[in-house]
CSV table of C-alpha atoms and ligand atoms in Angstrom, one decimal:
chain,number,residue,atom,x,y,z
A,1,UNK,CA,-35.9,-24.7,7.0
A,2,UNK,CA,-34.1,-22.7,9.8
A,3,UNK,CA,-35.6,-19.7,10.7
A,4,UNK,CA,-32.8,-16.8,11.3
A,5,UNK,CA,-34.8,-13.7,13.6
A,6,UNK,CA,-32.5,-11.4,11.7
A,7,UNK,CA,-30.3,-10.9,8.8
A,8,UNK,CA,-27.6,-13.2,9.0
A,9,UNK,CA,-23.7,-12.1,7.1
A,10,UNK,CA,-21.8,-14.1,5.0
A,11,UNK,CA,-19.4,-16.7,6.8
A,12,UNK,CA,-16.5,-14.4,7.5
A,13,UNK,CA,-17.7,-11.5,7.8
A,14,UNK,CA,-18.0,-11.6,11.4
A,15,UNK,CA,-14.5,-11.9,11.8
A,16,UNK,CA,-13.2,-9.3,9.6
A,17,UNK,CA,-11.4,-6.7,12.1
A,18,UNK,CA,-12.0,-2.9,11.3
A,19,UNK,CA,-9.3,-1.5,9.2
A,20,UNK,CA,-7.2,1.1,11.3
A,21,UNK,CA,-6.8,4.1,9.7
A,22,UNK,CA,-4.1,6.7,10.8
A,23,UNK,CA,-5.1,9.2,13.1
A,24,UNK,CA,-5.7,12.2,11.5
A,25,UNK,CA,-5.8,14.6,14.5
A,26,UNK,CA,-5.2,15.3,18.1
A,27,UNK,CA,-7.9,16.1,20.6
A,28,UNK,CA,-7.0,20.0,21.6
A,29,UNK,CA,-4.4,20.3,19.1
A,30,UNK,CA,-5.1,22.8,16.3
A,31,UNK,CA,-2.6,22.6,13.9
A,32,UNK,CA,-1.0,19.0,14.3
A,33,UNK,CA,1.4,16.9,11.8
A,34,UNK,CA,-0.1,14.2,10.3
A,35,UNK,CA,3.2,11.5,9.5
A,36,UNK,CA,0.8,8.2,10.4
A,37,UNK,CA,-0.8,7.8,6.3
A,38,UNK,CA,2.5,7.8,3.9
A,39,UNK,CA,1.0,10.5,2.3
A,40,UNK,CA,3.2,12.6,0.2
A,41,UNK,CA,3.9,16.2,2.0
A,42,UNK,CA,4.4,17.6,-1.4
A,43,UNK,CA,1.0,16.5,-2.5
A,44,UNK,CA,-0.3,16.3,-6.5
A,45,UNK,CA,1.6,17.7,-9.7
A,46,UNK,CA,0.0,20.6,-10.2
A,47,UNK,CA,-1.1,19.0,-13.8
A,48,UNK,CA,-3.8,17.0,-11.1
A,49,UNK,CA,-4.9,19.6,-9.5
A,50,UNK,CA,-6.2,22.0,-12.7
A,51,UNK,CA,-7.7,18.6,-14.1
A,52,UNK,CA,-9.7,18.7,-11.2
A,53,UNK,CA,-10.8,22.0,-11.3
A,54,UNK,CA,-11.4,21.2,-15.1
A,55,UNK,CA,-13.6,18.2,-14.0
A,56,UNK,CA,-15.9,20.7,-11.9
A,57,UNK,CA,-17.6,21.4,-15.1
A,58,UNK,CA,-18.4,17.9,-16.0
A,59,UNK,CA,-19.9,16.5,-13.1
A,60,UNK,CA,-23.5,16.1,-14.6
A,61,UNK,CA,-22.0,13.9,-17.2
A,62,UNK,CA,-21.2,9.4,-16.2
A,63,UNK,CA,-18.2,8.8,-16.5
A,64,UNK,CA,-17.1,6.5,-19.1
A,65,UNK,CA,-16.8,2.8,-18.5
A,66,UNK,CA,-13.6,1.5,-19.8
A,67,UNK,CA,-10.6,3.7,-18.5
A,68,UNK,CA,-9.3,3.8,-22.1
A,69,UNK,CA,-7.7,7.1,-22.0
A,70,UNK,CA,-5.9,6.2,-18.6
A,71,UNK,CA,-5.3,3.2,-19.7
A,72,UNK,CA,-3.4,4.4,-22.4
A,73,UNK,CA,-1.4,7.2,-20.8
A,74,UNK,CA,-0.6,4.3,-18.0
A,75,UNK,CA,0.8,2.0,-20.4
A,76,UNK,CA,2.3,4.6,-22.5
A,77,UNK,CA,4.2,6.1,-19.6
A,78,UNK,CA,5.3,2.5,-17.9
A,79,UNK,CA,5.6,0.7,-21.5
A,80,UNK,CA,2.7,-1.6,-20.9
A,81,UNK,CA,-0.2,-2.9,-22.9
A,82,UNK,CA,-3.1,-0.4,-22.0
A,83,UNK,CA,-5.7,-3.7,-22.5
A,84,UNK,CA,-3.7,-5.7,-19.6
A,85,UNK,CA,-4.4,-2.7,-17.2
A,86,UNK,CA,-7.9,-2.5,-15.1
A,87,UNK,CA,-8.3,0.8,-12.9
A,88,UNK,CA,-10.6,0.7,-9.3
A,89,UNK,CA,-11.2,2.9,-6.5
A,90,UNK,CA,-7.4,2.7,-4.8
A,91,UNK,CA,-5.6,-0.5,-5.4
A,92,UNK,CA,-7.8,-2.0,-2.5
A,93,UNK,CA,-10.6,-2.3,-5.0
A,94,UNK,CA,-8.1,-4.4,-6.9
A,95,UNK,CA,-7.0,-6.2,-4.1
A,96,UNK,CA,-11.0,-7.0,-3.4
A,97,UNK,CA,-11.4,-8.1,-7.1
A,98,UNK,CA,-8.9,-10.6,-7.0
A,99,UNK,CA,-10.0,-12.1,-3.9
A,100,UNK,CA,-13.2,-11.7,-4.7
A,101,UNK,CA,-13.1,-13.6,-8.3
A,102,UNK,CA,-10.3,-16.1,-7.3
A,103,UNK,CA,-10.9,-17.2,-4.1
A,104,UNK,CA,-13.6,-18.0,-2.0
A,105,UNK,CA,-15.6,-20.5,1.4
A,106,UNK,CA,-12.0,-23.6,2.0
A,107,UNK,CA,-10.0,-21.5,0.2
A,108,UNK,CA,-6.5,-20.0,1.2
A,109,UNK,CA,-5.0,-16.9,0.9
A,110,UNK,CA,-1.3,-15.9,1.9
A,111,UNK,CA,0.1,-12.8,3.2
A,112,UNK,CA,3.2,-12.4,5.4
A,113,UNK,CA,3.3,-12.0,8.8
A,114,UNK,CA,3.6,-8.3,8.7
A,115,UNK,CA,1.8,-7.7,5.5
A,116,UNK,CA,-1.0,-4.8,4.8
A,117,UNK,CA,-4.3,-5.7,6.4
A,118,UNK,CA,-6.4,-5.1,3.3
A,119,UNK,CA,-5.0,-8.8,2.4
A,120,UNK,CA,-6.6,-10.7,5.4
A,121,UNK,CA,-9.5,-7.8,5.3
A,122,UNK,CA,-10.3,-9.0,1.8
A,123,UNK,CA,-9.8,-12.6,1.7
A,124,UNK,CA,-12.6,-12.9,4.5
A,125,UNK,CA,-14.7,-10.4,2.6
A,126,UNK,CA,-14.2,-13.1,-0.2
A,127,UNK,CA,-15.1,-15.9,2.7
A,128,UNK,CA,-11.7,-17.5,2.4
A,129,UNK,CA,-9.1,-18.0,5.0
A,130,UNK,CA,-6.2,-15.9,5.5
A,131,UNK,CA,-2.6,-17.9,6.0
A,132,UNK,CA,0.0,-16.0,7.6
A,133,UNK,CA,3.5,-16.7,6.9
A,134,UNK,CA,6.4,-16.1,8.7
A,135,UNK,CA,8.7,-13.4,7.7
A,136,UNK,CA,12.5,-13.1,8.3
A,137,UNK,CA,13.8,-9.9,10.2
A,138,UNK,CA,10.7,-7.7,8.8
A,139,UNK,CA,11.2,-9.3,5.2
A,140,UNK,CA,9.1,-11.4,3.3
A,141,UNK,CA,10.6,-15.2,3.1
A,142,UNK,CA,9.7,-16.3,0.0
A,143,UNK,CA,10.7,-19.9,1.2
A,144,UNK,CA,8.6,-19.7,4.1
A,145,UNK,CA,5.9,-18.7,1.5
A,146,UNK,CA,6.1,-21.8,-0.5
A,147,UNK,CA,6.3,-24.1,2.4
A,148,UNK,CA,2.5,-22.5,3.3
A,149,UNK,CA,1.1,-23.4,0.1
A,150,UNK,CA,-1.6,-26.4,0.0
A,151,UNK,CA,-4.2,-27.6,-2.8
A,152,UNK,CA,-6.4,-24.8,-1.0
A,153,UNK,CA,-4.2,-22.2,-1.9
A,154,UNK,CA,-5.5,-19.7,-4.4
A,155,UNK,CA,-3.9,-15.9,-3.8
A,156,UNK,CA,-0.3,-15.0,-2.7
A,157,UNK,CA,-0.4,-10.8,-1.3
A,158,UNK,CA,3.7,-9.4,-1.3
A,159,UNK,CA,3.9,-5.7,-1.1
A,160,UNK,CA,7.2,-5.3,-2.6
A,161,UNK,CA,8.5,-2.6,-0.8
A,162,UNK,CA,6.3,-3.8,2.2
A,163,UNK,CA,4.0,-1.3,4.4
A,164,UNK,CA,4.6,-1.0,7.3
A,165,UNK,CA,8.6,-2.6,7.3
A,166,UNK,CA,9.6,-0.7,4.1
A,167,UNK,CA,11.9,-3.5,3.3
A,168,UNK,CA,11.9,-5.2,-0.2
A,169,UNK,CA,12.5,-8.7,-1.5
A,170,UNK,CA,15.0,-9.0,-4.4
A,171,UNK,CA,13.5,-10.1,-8.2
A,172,UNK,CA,15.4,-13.1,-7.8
A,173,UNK,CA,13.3,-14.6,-5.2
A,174,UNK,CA,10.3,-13.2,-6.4
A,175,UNK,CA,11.4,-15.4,-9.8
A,176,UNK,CA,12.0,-18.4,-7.9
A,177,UNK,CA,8.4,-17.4,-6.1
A,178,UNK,CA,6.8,-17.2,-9.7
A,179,UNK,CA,8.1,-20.5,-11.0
A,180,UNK,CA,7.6,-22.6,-7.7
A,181,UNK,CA,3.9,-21.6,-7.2
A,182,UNK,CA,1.3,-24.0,-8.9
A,183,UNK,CA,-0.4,-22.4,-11.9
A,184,UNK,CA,-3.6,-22.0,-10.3
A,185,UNK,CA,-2.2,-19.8,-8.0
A,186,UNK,CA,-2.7,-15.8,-8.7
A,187,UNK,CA,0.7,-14.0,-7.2
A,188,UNK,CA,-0.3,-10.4,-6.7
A,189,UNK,CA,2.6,-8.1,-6.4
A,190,UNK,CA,1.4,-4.9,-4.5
A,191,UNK,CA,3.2,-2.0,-5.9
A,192,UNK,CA,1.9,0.7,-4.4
A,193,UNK,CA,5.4,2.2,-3.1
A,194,UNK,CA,7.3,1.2,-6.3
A,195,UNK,CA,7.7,4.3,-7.7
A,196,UNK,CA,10.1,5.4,-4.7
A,197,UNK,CA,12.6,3.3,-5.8
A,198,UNK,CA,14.6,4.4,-8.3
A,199,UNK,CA,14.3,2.4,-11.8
A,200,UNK,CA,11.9,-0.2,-10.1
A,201,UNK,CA,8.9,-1.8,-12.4
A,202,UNK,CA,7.1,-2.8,-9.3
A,203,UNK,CA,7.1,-6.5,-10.5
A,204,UNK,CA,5.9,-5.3,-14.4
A,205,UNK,CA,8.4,-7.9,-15.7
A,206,UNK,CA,7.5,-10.9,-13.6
A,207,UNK,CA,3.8,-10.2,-15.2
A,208,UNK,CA,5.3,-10.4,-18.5
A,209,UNK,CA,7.1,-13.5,-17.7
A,210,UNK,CA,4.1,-15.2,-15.7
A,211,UNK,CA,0.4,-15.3,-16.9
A,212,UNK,CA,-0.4,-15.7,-12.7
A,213,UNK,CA,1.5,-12.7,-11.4
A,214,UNK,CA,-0.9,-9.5,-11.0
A,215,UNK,CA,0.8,-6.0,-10.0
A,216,UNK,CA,-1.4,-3.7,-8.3
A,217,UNK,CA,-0.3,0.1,-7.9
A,218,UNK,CA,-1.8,3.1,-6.8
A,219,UNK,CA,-1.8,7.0,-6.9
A,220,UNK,CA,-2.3,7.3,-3.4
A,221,UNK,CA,1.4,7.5,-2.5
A,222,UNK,CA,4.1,9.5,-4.7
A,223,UNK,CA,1.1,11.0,-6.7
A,224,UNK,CA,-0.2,12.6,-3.4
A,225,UNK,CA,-4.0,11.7,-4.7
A,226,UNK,CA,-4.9,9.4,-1.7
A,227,UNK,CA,-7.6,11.4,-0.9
A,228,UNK,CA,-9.1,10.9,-4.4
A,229,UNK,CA,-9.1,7.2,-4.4
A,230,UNK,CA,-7.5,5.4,-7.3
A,231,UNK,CA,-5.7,2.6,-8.1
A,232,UNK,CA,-4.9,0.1,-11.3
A,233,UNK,CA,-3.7,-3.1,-12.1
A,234,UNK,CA,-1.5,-5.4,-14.5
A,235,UNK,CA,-1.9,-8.9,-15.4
A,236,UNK,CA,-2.6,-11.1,-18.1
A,237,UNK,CA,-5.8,-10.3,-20.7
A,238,UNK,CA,-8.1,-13.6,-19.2
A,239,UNK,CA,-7.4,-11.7,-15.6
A,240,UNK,CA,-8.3,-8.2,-16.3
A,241,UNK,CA,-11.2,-9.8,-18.5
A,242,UNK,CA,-12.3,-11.8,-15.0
A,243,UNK,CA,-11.7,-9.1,-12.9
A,244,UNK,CA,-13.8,-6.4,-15.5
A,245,UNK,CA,-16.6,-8.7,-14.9
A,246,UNK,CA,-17.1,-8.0,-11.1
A,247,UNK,CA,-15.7,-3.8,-11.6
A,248,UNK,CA,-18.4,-1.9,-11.4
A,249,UNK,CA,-19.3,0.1,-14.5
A,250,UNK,CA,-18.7,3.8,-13.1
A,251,UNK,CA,-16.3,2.1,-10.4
A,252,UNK,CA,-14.9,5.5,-11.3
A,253,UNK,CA,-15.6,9.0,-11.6
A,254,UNK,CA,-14.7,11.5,-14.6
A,255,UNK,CA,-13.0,13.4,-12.6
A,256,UNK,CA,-10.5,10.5,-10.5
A,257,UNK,CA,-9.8,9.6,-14.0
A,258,UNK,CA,-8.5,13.1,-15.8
A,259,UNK,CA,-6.7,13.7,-12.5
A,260,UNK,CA,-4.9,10.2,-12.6
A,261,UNK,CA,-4.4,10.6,-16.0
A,262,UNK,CA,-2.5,14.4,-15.7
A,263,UNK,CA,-0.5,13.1,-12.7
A,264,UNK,CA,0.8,10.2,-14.5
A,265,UNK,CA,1.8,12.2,-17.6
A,266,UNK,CA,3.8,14.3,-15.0
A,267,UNK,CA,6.9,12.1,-14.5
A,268,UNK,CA,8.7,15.1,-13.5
A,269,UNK,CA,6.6,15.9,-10.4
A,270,UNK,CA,6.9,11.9,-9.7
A,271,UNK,CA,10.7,12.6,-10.0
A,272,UNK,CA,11.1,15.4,-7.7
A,273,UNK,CA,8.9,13.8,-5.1
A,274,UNK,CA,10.9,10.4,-5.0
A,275,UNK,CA,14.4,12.6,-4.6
A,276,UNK,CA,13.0,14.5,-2.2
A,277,UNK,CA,11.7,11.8,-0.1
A,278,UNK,CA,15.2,9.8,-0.5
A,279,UNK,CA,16.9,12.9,1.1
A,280,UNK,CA,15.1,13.6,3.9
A,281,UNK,CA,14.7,9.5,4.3
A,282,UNK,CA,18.7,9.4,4.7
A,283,UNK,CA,18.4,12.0,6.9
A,284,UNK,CA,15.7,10.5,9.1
A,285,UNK,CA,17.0,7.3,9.5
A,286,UNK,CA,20.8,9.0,10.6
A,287,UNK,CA,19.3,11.4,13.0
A,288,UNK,CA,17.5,8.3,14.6
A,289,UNK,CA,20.4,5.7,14.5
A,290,UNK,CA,22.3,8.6,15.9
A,291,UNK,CA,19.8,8.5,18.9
A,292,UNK,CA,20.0,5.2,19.4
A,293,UNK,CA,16.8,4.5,17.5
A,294,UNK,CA,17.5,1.4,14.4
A,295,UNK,CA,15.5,0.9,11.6
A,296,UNK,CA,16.2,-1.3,8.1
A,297,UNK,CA,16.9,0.4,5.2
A,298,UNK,CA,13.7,2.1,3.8
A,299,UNK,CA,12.8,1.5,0.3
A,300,UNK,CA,9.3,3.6,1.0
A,301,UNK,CA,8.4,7.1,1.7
A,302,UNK,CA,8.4,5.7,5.9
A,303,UNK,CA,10.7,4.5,8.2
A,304,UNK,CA,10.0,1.9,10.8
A,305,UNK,CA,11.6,2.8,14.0
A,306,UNK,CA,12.6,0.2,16.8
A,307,UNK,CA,12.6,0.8,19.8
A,308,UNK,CA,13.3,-1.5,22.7
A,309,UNK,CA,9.5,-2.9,23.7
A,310,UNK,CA,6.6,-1.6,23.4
A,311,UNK,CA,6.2,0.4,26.5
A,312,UNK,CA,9.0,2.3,24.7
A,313,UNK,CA,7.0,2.4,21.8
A,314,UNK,CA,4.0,3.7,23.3
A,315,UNK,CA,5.8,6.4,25.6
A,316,UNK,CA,7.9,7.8,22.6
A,317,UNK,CA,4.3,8.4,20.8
A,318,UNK,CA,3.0,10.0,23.6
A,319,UNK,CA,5.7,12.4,24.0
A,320,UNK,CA,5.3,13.4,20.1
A,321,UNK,CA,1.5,13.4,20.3
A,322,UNK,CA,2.0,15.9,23.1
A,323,UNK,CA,3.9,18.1,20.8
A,324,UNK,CA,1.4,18.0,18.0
A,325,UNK,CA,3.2,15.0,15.7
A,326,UNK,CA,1.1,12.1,14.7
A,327,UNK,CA,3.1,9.1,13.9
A,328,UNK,CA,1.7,5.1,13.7
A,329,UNK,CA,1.5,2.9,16.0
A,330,UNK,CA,2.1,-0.9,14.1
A,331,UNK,CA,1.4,-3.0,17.0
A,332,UNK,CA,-1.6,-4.5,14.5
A,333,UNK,CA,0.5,-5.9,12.7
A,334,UNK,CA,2.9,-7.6,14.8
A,335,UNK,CA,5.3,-4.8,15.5
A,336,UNK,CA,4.4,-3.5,19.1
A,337,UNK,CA,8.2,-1.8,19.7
A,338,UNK,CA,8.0,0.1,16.5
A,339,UNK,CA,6.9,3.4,14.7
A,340,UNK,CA,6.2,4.2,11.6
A,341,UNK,CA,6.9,7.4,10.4
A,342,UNK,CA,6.2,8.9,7.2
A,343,UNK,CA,8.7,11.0,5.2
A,344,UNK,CA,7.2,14.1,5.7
A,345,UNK,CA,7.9,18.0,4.6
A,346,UNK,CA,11.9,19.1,6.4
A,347,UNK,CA,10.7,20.5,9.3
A,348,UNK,CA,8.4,18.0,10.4
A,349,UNK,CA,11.3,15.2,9.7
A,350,UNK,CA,13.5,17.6,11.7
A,351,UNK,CA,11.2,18.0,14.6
A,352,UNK,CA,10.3,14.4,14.8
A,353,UNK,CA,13.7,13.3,14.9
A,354,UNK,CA,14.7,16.2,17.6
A,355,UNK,CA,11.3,15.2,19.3
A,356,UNK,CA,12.3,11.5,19.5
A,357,UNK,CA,16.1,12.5,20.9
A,358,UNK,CA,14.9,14.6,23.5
A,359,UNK,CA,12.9,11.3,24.4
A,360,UNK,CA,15.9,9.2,24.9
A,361,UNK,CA,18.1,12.0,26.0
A,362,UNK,CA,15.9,12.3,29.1
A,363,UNK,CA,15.7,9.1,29.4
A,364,UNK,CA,19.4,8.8,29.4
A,365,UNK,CA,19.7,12.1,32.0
A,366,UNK,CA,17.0,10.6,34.0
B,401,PLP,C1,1.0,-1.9,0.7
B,401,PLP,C2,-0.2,-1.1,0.4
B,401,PLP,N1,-1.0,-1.6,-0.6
B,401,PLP,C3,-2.1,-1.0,-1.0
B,401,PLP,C4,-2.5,0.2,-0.3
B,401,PLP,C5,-3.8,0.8,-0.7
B,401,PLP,O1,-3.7,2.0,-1.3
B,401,PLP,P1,-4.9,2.7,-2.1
B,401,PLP,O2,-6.1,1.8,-1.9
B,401,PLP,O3,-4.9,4.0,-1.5
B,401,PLP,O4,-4.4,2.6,-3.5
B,401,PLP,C6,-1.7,0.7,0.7
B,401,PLP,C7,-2.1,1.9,1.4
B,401,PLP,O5,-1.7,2.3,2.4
B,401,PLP,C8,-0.5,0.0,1.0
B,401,PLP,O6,0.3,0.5,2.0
């Protein structure tokens, strides 16, 4: 028997690279402006926010293990079957779950070139191997997709819109996606900025239509609850059933589950948010294109801004990190001349985009 002198991880494990958050603050900045998480600058309905002050008076109490009640006001708001819906900590616990149940040591798992890094993150967690795909101008290419697919393939990741691009891929390919992919292979549509486009199910049909397509969705985004940490998913009963095996019991807590529950029975507040964000996203992306900044047509609550190389990039941060903005930098994920910038409140999108054509307009002078 080999003898290990220490505690030896999974195959994998080792070659999992740290999740990057966005910075939160600036060293010697007091009051700076955070644009670098998507978060929403109009934060929860207030419906969330006296649940949780309700929950404050239950915390003794377990939570309950089954999620009916959100569940039910999930699929009774989106018109879904509460019993094909499982709820985890943020949809990367769902992300996790189906990597972890469906795919494992010579497996395969697909994301897209520029794709959120909780895919790859996952899949090694899961000790499978990531596939990266080629996308075409930011989007995903669906043919590109099922040119990558082997007998090893198990898991498909689209983010439809995509984080950090913000571009989306129309529900004809996805369809053509659905029916090309061999059975075995789980398609998970990642939802999690559907609700900022107008009249979008986030890929709800496409689960109706095909028992291997999973949508994942979260309140982290236009419910303004990232910092409370929930998410949920939609697929067919023997997935959820697979996946409930592996979700912890009290994966989670009374109180993440009235608050989700209140904010999704406040359509209204999810209403006002999404307007809100398509205004000042309009206006963003003019006052940038105006300075000679491009970026594609944002289905998110971001917009990705180009600019000409990375040196670019980097000094154009610089000189809003100087002025107390926080934006992110998406060289990670194979976008070094670019910047994503999250709708924020009006004066933060107006300063930014001032902030970024004072940048080229010295440049310009200079
Ligand atoms: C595309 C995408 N999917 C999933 C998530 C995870 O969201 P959460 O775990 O907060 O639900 C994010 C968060 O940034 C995201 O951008």
């Amino acid at each position: 028997m080999t003898k290990h002198t220490r505690p030896v991880p999974q195959p994998g494990i080792m070659d999992i690279e740290l999740y990057q958050g966005g910075a939160a603050k600036i060293d010697g900045v007091a009051n700076s402006v955070k644009l670098s998480s998507n978060e929403n600058p109009l934060g929860p309905s207030e419906a969330a926010i006296k649940a949780y002050g309700r929950a404050g008076h239950e915390l003794h109490r377990y939570p309950n293990t089954d999620h009916k009640s959100l569940r039910a006001a999930i699929g009774e708001v989106h018109g879904l079957d509460p019993d094909r819906i499982i709820c985890g900590v943020g949809s990367d616990e769902i992300i996790s779950f189906l990597c972890q149940a469906y795919a494992g040591p010579r497996d395969e798992v697909i994301y897209t070139e520029h794709g959120f890094s909780m895919y790859k993150i996952s899949a090694r967690a899961a000790g499978a191997t990531p596939v990266c795909v080629p996308e075409l101008d930011r989007t995903v290419d669906v043919a590109q997709i099922l040119k990558a697919v082997t007998k090893k393939t198990r898991l498909v990741f689209i983010a439809n819109p995509a984080n950090p691009t913000s571009t989306m891929v129309g529900k004809k390919a996805l369809t053509h996606l659905a029916k090309e992919l061999p059975d075995n292979v789980v398609l998970v549509l990642d939802g999690a900025y559907a609700e900022y486009v107008d009249g979008f199910d986030g890929g709800a049909s496409l689960v109706g239509q095909f028992p291997n397509v999973v949508m994942t969705r979260t309140f982290s985004k236009i419910y303004g609850l990232g910092g409370l940490r929930i998410g949920w998913g939609y697929a067919s009963k023997e997935i959820i059933d697979v996946l409930n095996r592996i979700r912890g019991p009290f994966n989670l807590s009374t109180t993440q589950l009235d608050v989700a529950e209140a904010a999704v029975r406040d359509q209204a507040h999810v209403e006002k948010c999404r307007n809100e964000n398509a205004r000042l996203r309009t206006w963003l992306a003019e006052a940038l294109a105006e300075h000679g900044v491009p970026s594609d047509t944002s289905c998110a609550n971001f917009v990705l801004a180009r600019f000409h190389d990375e040196d670019e990039a980097s000094a154009v941060d610089e000189h809003l990190k100087a002025q107390g903005i926080i934006v992110r930098k998406v060289g990670g994920y194979g976008l070094p001349h670019c910047l994503r910038i999250t709708i924020g409140d009006e004066p933060s999108v107006r300063r930014v985009a001032h902030l970024i054509g004072e940048f080229k307009g010295s440049l310009r002078d200079g």
